[in-house]
PDB file of C-alpha atoms in Angstrom:
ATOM      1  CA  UNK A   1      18.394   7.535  -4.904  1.00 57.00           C
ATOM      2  CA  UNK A   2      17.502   8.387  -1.169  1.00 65.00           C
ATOM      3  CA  UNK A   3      13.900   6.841   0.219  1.00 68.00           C
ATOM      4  CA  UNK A   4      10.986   8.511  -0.276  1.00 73.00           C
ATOM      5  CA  UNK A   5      10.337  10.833   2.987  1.00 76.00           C
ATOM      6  CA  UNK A   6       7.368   8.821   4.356  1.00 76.00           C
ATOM      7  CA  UNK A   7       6.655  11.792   6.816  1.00 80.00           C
ATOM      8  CA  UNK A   8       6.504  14.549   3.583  1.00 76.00           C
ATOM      9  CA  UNK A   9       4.817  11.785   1.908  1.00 78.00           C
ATOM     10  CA  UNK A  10       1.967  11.707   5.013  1.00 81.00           C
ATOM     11  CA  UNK A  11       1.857  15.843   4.639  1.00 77.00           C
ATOM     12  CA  UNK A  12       0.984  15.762   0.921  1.00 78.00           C
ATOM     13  CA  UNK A  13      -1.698  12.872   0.744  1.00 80.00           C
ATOM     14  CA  UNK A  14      -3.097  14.646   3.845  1.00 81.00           C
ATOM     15  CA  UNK A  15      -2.999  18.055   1.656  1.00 77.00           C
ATOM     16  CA  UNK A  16      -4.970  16.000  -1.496  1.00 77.00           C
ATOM     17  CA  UNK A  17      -7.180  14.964   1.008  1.00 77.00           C
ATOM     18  CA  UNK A  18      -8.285  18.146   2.750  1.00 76.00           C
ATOM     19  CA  UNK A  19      -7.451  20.528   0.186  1.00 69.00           C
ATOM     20  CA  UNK A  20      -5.667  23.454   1.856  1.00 70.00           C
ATOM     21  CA  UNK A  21      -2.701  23.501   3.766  1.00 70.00           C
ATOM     22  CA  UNK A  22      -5.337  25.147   6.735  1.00 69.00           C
ATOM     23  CA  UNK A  23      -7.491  22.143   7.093  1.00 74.00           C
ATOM     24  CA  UNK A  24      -4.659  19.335   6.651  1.00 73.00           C
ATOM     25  CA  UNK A  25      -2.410  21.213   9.334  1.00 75.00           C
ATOM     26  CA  UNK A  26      -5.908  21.094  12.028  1.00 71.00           C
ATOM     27  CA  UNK A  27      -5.631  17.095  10.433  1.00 74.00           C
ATOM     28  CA  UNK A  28      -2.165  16.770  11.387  1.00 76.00           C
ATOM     29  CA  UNK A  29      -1.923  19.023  14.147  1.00 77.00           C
ATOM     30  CA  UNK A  30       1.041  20.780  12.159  1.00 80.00           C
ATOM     31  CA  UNK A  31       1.120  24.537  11.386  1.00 79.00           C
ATOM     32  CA  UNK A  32       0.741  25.673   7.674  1.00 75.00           C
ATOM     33  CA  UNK A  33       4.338  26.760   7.553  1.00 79.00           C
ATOM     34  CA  UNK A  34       5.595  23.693   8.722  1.00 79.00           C
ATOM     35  CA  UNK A  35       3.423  21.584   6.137  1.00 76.00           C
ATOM     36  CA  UNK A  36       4.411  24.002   3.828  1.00 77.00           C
ATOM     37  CA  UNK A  37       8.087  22.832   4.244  1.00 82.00           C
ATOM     38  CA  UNK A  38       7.486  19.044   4.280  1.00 80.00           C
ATOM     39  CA  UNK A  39       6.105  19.907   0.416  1.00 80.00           C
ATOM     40  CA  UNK A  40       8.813  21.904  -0.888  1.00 84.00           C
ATOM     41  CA  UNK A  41      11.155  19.210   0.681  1.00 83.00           C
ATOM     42  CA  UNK A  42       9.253  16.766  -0.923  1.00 79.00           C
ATOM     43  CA  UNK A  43       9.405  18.263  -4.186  1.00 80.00           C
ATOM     44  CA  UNK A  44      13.485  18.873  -3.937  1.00 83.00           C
ATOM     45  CA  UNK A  45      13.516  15.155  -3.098  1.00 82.00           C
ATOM     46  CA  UNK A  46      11.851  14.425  -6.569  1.00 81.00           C
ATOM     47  CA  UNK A  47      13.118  16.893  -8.708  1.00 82.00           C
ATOM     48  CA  UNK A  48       9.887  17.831 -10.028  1.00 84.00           C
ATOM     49  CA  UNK A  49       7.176  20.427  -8.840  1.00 85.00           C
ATOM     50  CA  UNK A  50       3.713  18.455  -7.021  1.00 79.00           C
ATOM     51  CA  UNK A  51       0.918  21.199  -6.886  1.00 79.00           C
ATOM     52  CA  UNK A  52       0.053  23.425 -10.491  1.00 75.00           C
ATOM     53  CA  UNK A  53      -1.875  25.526  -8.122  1.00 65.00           C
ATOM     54  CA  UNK A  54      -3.162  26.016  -4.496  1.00 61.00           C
ATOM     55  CA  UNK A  55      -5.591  27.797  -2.408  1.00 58.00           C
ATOM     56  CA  UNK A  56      -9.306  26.560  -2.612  1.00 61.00           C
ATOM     57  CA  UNK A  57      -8.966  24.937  -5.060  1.00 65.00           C
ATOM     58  CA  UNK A  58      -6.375  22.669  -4.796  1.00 72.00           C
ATOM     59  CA  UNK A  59      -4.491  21.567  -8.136  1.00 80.00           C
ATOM     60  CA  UNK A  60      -1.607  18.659  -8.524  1.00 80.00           C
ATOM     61  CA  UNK A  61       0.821  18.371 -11.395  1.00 84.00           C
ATOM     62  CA  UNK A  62       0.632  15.492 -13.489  1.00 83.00           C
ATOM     63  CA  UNK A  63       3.180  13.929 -11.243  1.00 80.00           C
ATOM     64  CA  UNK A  64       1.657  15.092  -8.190  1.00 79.00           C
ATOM     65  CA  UNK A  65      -1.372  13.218  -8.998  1.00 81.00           C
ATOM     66  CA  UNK A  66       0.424  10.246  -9.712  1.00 85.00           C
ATOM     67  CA  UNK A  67       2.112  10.394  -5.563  1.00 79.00           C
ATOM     68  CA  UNK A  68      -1.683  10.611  -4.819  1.00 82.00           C
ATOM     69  CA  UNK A  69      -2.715   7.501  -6.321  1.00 81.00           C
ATOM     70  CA  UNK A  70       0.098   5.238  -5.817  1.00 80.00           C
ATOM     71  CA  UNK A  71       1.642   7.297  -2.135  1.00 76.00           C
ATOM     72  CA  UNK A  72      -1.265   5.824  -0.473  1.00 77.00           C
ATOM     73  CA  UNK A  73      -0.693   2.395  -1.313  1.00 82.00           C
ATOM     74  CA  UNK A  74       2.785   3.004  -0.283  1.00 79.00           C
ATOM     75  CA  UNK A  75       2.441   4.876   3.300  1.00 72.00           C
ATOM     76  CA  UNK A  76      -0.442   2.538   4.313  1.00 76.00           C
ATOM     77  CA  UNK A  77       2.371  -0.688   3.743  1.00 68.00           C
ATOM     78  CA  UNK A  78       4.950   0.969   5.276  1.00 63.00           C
ATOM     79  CA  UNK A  79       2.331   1.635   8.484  1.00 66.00           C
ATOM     80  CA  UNK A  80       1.386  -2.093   7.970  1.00 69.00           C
ATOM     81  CA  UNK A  81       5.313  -3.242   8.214  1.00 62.00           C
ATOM     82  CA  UNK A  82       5.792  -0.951  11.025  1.00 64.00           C
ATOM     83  CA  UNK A  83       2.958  -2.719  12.847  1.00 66.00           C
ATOM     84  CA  UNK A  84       4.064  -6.369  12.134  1.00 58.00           C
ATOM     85  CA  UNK A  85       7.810  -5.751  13.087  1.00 62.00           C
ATOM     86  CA  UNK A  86       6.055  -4.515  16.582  1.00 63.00           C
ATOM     87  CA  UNK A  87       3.808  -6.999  17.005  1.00 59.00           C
ATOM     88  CA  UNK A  88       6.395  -9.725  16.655  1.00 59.00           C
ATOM     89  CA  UNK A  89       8.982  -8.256  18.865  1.00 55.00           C
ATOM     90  CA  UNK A  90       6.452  -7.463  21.303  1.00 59.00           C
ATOM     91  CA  UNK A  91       6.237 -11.656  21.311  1.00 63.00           C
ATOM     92  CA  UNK A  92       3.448 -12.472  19.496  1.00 83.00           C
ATOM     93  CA  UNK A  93       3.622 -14.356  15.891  1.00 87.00           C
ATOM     94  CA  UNK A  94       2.885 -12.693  13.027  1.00 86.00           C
ATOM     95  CA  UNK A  95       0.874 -16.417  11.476  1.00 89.00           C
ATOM     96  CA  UNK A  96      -0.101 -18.908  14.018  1.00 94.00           C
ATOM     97  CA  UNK A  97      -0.906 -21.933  12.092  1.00 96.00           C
ATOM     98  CA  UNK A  98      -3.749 -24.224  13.728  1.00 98.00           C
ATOM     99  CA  UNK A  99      -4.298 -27.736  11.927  1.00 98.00           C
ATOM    100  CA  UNK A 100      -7.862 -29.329  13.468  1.00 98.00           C
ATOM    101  CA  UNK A 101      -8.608 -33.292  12.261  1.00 97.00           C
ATOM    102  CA  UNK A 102     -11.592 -33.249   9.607  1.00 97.00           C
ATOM    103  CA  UNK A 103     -13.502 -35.264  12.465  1.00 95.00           C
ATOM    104  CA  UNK A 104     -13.589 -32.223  15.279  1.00 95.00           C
ATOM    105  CA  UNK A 105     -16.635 -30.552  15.022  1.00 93.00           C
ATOM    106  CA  UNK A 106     -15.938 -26.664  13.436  1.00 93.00           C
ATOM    107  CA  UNK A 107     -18.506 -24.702  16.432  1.00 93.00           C
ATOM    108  CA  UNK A 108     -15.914 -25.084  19.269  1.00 94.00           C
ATOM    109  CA  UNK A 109     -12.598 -24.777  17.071  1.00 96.00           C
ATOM    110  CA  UNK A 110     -14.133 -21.814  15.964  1.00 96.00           C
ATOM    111  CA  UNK A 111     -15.059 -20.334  19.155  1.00 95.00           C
ATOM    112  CA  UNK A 112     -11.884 -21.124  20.547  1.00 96.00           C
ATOM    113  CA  UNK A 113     -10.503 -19.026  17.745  1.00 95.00           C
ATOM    114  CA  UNK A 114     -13.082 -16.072  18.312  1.00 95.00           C
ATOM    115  CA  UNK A 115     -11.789 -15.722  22.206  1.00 95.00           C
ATOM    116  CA  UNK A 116      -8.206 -15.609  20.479  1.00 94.00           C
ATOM    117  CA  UNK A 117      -8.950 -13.025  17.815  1.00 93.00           C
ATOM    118  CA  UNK A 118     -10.035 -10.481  20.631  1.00 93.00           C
ATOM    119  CA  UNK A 119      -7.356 -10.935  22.314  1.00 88.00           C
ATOM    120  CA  UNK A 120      -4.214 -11.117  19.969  1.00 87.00           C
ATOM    121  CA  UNK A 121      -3.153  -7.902  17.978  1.00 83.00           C
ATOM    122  CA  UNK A 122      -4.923  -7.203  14.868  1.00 78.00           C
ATOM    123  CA  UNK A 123      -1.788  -7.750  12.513  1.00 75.00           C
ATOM    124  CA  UNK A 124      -1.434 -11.353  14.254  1.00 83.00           C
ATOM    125  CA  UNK A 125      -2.751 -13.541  11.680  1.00 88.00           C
ATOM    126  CA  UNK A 126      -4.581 -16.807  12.472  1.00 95.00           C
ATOM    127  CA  UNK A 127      -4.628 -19.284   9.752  1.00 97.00           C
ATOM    128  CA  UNK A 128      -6.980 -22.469  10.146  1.00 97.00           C
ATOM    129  CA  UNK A 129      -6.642 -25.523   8.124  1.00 98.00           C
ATOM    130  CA  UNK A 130      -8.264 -29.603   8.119  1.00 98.00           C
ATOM    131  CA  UNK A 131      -5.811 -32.499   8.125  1.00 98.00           C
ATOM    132  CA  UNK A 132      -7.559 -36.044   8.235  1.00 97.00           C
ATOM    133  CA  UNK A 133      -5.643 -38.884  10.358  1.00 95.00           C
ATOM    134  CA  UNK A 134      -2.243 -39.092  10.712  1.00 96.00           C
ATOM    135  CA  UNK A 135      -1.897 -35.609   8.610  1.00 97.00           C
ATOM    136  CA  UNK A 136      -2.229 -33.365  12.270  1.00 97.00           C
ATOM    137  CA  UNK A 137       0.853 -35.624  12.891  1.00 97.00           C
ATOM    138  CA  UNK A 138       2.466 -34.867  10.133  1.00 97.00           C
ATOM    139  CA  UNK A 139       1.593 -30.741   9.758  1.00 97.00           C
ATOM    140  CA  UNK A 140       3.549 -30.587  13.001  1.00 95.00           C
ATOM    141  CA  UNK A 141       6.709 -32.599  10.752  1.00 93.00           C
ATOM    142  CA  UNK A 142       6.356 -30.837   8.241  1.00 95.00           C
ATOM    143  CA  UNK A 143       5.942 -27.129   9.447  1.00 93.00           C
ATOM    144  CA  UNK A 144       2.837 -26.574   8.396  1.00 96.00           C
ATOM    145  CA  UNK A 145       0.925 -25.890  11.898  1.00 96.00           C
ATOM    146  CA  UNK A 146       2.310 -25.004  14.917  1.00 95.00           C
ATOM    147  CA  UNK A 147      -0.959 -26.762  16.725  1.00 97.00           C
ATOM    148  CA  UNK A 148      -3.039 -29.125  15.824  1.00 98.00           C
ATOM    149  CA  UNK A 149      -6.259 -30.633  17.512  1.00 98.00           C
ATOM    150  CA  UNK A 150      -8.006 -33.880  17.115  1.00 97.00           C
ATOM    151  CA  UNK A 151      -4.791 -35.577  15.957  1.00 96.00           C
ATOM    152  CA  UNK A 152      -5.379 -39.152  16.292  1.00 95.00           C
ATOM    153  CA  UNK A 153      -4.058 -42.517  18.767  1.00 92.00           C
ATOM    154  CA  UNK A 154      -1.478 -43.444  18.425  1.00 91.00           C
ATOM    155  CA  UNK A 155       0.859 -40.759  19.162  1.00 91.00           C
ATOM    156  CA  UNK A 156       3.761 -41.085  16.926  1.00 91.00           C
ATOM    157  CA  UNK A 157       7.769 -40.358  18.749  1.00 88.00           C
ATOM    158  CA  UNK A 158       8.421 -36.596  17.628  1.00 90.00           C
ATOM    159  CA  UNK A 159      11.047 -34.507  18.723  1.00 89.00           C
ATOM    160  CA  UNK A 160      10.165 -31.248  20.194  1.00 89.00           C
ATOM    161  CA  UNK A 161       6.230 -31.445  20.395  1.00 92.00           C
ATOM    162  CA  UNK A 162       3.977 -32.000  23.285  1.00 94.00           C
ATOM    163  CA  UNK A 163       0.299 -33.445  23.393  1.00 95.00           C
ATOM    164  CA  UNK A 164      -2.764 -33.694  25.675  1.00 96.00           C
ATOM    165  CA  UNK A 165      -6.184 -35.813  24.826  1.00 95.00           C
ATOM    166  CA  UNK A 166      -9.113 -33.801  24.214  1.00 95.00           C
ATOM    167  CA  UNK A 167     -11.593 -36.653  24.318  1.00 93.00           C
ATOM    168  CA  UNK A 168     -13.242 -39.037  21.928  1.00 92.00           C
ATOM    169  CA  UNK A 169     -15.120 -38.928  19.170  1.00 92.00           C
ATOM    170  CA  UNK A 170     -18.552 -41.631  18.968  1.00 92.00           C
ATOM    171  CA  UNK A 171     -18.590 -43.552  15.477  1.00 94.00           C
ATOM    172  CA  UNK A 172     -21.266 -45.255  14.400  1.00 96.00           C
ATOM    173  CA  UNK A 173     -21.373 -47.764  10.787  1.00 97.00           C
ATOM    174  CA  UNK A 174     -24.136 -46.219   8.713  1.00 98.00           C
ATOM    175  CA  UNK A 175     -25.595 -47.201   5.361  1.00 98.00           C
ATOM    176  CA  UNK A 176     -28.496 -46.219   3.473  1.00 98.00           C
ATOM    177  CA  UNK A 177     -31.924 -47.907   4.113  1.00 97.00           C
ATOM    178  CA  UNK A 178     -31.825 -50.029   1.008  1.00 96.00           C
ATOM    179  CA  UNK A 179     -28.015 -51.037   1.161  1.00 97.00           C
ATOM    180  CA  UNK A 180     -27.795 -55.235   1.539  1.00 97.00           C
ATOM    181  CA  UNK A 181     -26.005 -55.100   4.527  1.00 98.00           C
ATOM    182  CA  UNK A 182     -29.507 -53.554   6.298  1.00 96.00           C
ATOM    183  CA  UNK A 183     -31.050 -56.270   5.150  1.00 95.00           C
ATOM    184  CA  UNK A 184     -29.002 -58.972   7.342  1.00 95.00           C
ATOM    185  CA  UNK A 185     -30.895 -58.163  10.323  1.00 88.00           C
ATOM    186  CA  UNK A 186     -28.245 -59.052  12.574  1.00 94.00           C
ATOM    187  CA  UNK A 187     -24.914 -58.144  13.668  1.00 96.00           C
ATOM    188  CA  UNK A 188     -22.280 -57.388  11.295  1.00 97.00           C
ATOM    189  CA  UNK A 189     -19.028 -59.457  10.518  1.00 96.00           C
ATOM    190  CA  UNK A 190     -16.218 -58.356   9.740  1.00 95.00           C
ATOM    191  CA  UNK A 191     -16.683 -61.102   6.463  1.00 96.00           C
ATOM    192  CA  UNK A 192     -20.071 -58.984   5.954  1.00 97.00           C
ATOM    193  CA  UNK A 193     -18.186 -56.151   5.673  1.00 97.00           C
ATOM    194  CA  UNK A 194     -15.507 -57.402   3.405  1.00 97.00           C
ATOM    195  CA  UNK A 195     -17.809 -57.886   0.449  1.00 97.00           C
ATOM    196  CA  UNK A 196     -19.067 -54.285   0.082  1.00 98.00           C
ATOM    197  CA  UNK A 197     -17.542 -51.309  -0.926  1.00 98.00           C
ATOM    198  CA  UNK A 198     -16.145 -48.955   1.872  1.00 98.00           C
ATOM    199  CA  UNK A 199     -16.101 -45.580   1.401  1.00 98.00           C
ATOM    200  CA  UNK A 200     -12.660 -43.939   3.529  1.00 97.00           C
ATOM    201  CA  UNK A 201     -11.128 -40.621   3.480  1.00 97.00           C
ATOM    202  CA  UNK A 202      -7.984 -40.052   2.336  1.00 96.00           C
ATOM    203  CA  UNK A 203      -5.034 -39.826   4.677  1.00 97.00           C
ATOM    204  CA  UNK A 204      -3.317 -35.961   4.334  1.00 97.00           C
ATOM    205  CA  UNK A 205      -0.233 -36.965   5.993  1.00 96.00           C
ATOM    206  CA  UNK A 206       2.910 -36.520   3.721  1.00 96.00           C
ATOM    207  CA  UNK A 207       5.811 -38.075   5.180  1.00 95.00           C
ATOM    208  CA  UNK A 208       4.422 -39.926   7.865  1.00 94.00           C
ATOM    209  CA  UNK A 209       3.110 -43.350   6.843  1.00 94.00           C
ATOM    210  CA  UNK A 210      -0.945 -43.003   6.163  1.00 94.00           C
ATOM    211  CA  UNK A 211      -3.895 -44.948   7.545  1.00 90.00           C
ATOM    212  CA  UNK A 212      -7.224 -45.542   6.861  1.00 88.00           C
ATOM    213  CA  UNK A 213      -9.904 -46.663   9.456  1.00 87.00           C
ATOM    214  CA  UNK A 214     -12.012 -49.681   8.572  1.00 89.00           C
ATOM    215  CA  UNK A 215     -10.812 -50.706   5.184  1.00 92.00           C
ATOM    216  CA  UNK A 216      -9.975 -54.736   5.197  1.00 93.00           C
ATOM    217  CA  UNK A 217      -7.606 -56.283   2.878  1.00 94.00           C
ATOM    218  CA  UNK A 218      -8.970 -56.755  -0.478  1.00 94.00           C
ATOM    219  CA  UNK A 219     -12.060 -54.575   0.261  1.00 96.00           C
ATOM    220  CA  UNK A 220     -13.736 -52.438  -2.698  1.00 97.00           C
ATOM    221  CA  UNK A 221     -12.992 -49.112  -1.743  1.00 97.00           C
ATOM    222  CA  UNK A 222     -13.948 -45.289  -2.564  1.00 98.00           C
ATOM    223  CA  UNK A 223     -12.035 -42.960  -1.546  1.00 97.00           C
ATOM    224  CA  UNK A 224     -12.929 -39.138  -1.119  1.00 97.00           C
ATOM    225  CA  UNK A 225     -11.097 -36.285   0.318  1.00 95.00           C
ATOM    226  CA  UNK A 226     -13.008 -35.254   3.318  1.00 96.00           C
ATOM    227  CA  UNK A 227     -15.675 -36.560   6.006  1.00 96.00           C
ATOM    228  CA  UNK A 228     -18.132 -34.091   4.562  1.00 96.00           C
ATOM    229  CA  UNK A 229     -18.130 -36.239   0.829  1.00 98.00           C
ATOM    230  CA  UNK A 230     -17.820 -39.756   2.631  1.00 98.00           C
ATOM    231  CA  UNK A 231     -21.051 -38.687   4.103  1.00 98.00           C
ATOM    232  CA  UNK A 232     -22.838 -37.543   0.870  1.00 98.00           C
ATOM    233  CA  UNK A 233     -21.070 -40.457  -0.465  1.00 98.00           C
ATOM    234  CA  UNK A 234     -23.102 -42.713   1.916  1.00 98.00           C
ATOM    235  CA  UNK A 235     -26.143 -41.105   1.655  1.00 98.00           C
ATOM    236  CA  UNK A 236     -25.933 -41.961  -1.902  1.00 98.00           C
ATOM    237  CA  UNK A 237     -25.587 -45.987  -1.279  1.00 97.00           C
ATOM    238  CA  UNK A 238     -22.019 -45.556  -2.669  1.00 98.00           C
ATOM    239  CA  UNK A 239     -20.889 -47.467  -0.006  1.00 98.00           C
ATOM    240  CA  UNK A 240     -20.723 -48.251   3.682  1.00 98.00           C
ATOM    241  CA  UNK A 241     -18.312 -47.293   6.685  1.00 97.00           C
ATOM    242  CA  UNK A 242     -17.660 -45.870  10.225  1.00 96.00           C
ATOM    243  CA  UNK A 243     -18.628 -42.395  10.619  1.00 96.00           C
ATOM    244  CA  UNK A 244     -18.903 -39.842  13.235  1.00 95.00           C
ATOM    245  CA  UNK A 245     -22.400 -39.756  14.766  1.00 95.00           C
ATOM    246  CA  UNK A 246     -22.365 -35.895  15.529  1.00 94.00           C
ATOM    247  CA  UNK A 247     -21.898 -35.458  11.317  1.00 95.00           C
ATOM    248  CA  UNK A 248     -24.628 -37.486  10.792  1.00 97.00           C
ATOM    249  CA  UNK A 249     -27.367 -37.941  13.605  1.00 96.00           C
ATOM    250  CA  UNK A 250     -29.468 -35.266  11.175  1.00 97.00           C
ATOM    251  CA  UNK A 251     -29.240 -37.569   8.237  1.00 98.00           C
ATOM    252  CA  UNK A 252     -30.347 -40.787  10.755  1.00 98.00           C
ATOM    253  CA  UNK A 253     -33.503 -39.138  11.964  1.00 98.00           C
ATOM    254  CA  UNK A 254     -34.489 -38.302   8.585  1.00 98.00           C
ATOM    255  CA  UNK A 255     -33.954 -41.713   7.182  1.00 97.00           C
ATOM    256  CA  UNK A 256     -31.318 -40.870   5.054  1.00 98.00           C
ATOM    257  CA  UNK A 257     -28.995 -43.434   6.827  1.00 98.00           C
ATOM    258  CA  UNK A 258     -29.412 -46.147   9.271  1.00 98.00           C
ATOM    259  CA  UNK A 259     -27.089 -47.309  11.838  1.00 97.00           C
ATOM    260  CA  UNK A 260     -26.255 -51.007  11.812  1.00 97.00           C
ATOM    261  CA  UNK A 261     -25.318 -53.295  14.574  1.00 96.00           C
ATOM    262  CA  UNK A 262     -21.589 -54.901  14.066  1.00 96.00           C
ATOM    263  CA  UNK A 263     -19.925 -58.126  16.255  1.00 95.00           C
ATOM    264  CA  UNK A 264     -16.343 -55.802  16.624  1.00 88.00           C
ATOM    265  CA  UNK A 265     -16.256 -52.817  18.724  1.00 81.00           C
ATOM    266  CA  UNK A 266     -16.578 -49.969  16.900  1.00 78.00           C
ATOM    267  CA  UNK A 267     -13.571 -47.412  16.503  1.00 76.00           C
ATOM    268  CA  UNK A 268     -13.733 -44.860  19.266  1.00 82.00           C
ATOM    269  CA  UNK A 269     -10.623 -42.784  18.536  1.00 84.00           C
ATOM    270  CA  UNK A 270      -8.792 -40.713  21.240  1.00 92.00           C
ATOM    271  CA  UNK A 271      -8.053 -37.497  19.673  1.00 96.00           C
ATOM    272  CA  UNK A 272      -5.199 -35.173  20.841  1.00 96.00           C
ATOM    273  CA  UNK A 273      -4.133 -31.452  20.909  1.00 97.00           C
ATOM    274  CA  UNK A 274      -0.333 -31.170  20.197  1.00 97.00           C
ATOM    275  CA  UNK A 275       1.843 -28.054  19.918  1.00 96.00           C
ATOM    276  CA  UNK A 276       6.105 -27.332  18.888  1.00 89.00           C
ATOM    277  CA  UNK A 277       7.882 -26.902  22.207  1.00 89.00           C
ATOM    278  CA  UNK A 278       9.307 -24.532  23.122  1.00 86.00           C
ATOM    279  CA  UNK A 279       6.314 -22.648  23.798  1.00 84.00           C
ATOM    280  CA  UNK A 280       8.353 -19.154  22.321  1.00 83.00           C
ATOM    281  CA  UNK A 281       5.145 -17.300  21.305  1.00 88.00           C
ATOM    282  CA  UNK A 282       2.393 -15.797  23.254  1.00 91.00           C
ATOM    283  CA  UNK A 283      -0.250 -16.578  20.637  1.00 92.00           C
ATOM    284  CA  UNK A 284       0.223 -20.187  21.357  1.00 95.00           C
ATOM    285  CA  UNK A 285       1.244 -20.445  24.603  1.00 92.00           C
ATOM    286  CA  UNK A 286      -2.324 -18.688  24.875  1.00 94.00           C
ATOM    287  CA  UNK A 287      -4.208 -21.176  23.015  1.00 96.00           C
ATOM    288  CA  UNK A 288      -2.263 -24.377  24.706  1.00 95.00           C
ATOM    289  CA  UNK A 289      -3.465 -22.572  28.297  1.00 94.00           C
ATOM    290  CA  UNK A 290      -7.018 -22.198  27.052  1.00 95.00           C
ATOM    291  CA  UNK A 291      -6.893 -26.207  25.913  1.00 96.00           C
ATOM    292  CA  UNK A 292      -4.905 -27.465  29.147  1.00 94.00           C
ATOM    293  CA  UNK A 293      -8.044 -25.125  31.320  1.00 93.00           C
ATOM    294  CA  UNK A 294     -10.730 -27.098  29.158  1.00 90.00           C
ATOM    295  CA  UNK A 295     -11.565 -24.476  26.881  1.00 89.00           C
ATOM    296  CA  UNK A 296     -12.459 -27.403  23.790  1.00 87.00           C
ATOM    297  CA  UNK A 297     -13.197 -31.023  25.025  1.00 81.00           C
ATOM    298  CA  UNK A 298     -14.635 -33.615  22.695  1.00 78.00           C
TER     299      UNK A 298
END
């Protein structure tokens, strides 16, 4: 069976639409006659008659009415194919996969991605997902982002990737008011530590080995699967750990959490931007410029 003329296909749903071969040839810019054609030809190319009866009052055959509903579908996909295979040979990728650490804060990420989205094609898709620790790391291994941000120190050896540092991130230990470690009144040690449960978030990476930041051997643990719970999961005195001040200086000037004093240096993790080299598409050799000119510093 030959393909369905997508151009006699166009002619008819334009017809249905309209309702007179007049007002779909003004549509299409077409004369009658020559829409008039693109139908018969259609209808050869079926075997089987499309309109019961035209004029004013336009009416379609029971097949007919079935190449309304379901032709639309159909040319709109093809149009939608035609625009993707043009948009990726024109350079740009049809998904650009961005993986951003679940401890960058969302409002620049986002606006980062807002500049892209007016600049890149409409059929280029963007596709935004959280990895926590060594999981950016690993997204890049396992081809599931072509970016990342906010991957973590240290940078592991990887073939065919590149990476700048975007900044740090300020962490803070926080517990709730009533939590016996508030009550020491004094520094923390690691020892203090060790005898309470720690609350940590879950490593995504796959293959590469996973981390956790805080935990001590032998320590009580709970873990959750993003910074978002281990906050609500502090707030609720389920435990006690490091945490990002920006996620929670809200929660400290209400008195939801306080911050406590401890003898070690807190954590102050260097987070990274990395991307696959080569750089082959323009969508993220866009997005690497806009990083390496500043565009999102932590």
């Amino acid at each position: 069976m030959k393909p369905l003329p997508l151009d006699a296909l166009q002619v008819f749903l334009s017809l249905c639409e309209h309702g007179s071969l007049t007002a779909a040839s003004e549509h299409l810019h077409k004369s009658p006659s020559t829409l008039h054609h693109s139908i018969k030809k259609l209808e050869q190319h079926l075997g089987t008659p499309l309109i019961a009866r035209a004029g004013p009052h336009l009416k379609l055959t029971a097949a007919g009415e079935l190449l309304r509903q379901e032709g639309a579908q159909l040319l709109t996909g093809a149009q939608q194919l035609q625009r993707h295979v043009q948009t990726v040979a024109s350079g740009w990728e049809r998904c650009l996969r961005v993986a951003v650490d679940d401890i960058v804060p969302i409002e620049p990420v986002l606006k980062l991605c807002e500049n892209y989205l007016n600049i890149a094609p409409d059929m280029c898709e963007l596709a935004l997902h959280r990895e926590v620790l060594n999981g950016c790391w690993d997204a890049l291994v396992m081809d599931r982002a072509d970016l990342v941000i906010g991957a973590p120190e240290p940078r592991p050896e990887l073939p065919n990737t590149e990476a700048m540092t975007l900044g740090t991130v300020k962490m803070v230990f926080a517990v709730v008011p009533h939590h016996p470690l508030a009550r020491l009144k004094r520094p923390l040690t690691a020892d203090d530590i060790r005898q309470h449960r720690i609350v940590t978030v879950a490593d995504s990476a796959q293959k590469l080995p996973q981390r956790s930041i805080g935990l001590q051997p032998g320590q009580p643990v709970f873990r959750v699967g993003t910074l978002a719970q281990k906050v609500e999961a502090q707030k609720l005195g389920l435990g006690c750990g490091w945490l990002p001040y920006h996620l929670i200086d809200k929660a400290i000037a209400a008195g939801e959490l306080v911050v406590l004093p401890t003898q070690e240096q807190p954590p102050a993790p260097s987070l990274n931007a990395a991307w696959l080299t080569p750089l082959t598409g323009k969508g993220l050799h866009w997005l690497v410029e806009q990083l390496k000119a500043g565009a999102l510093r932590l």
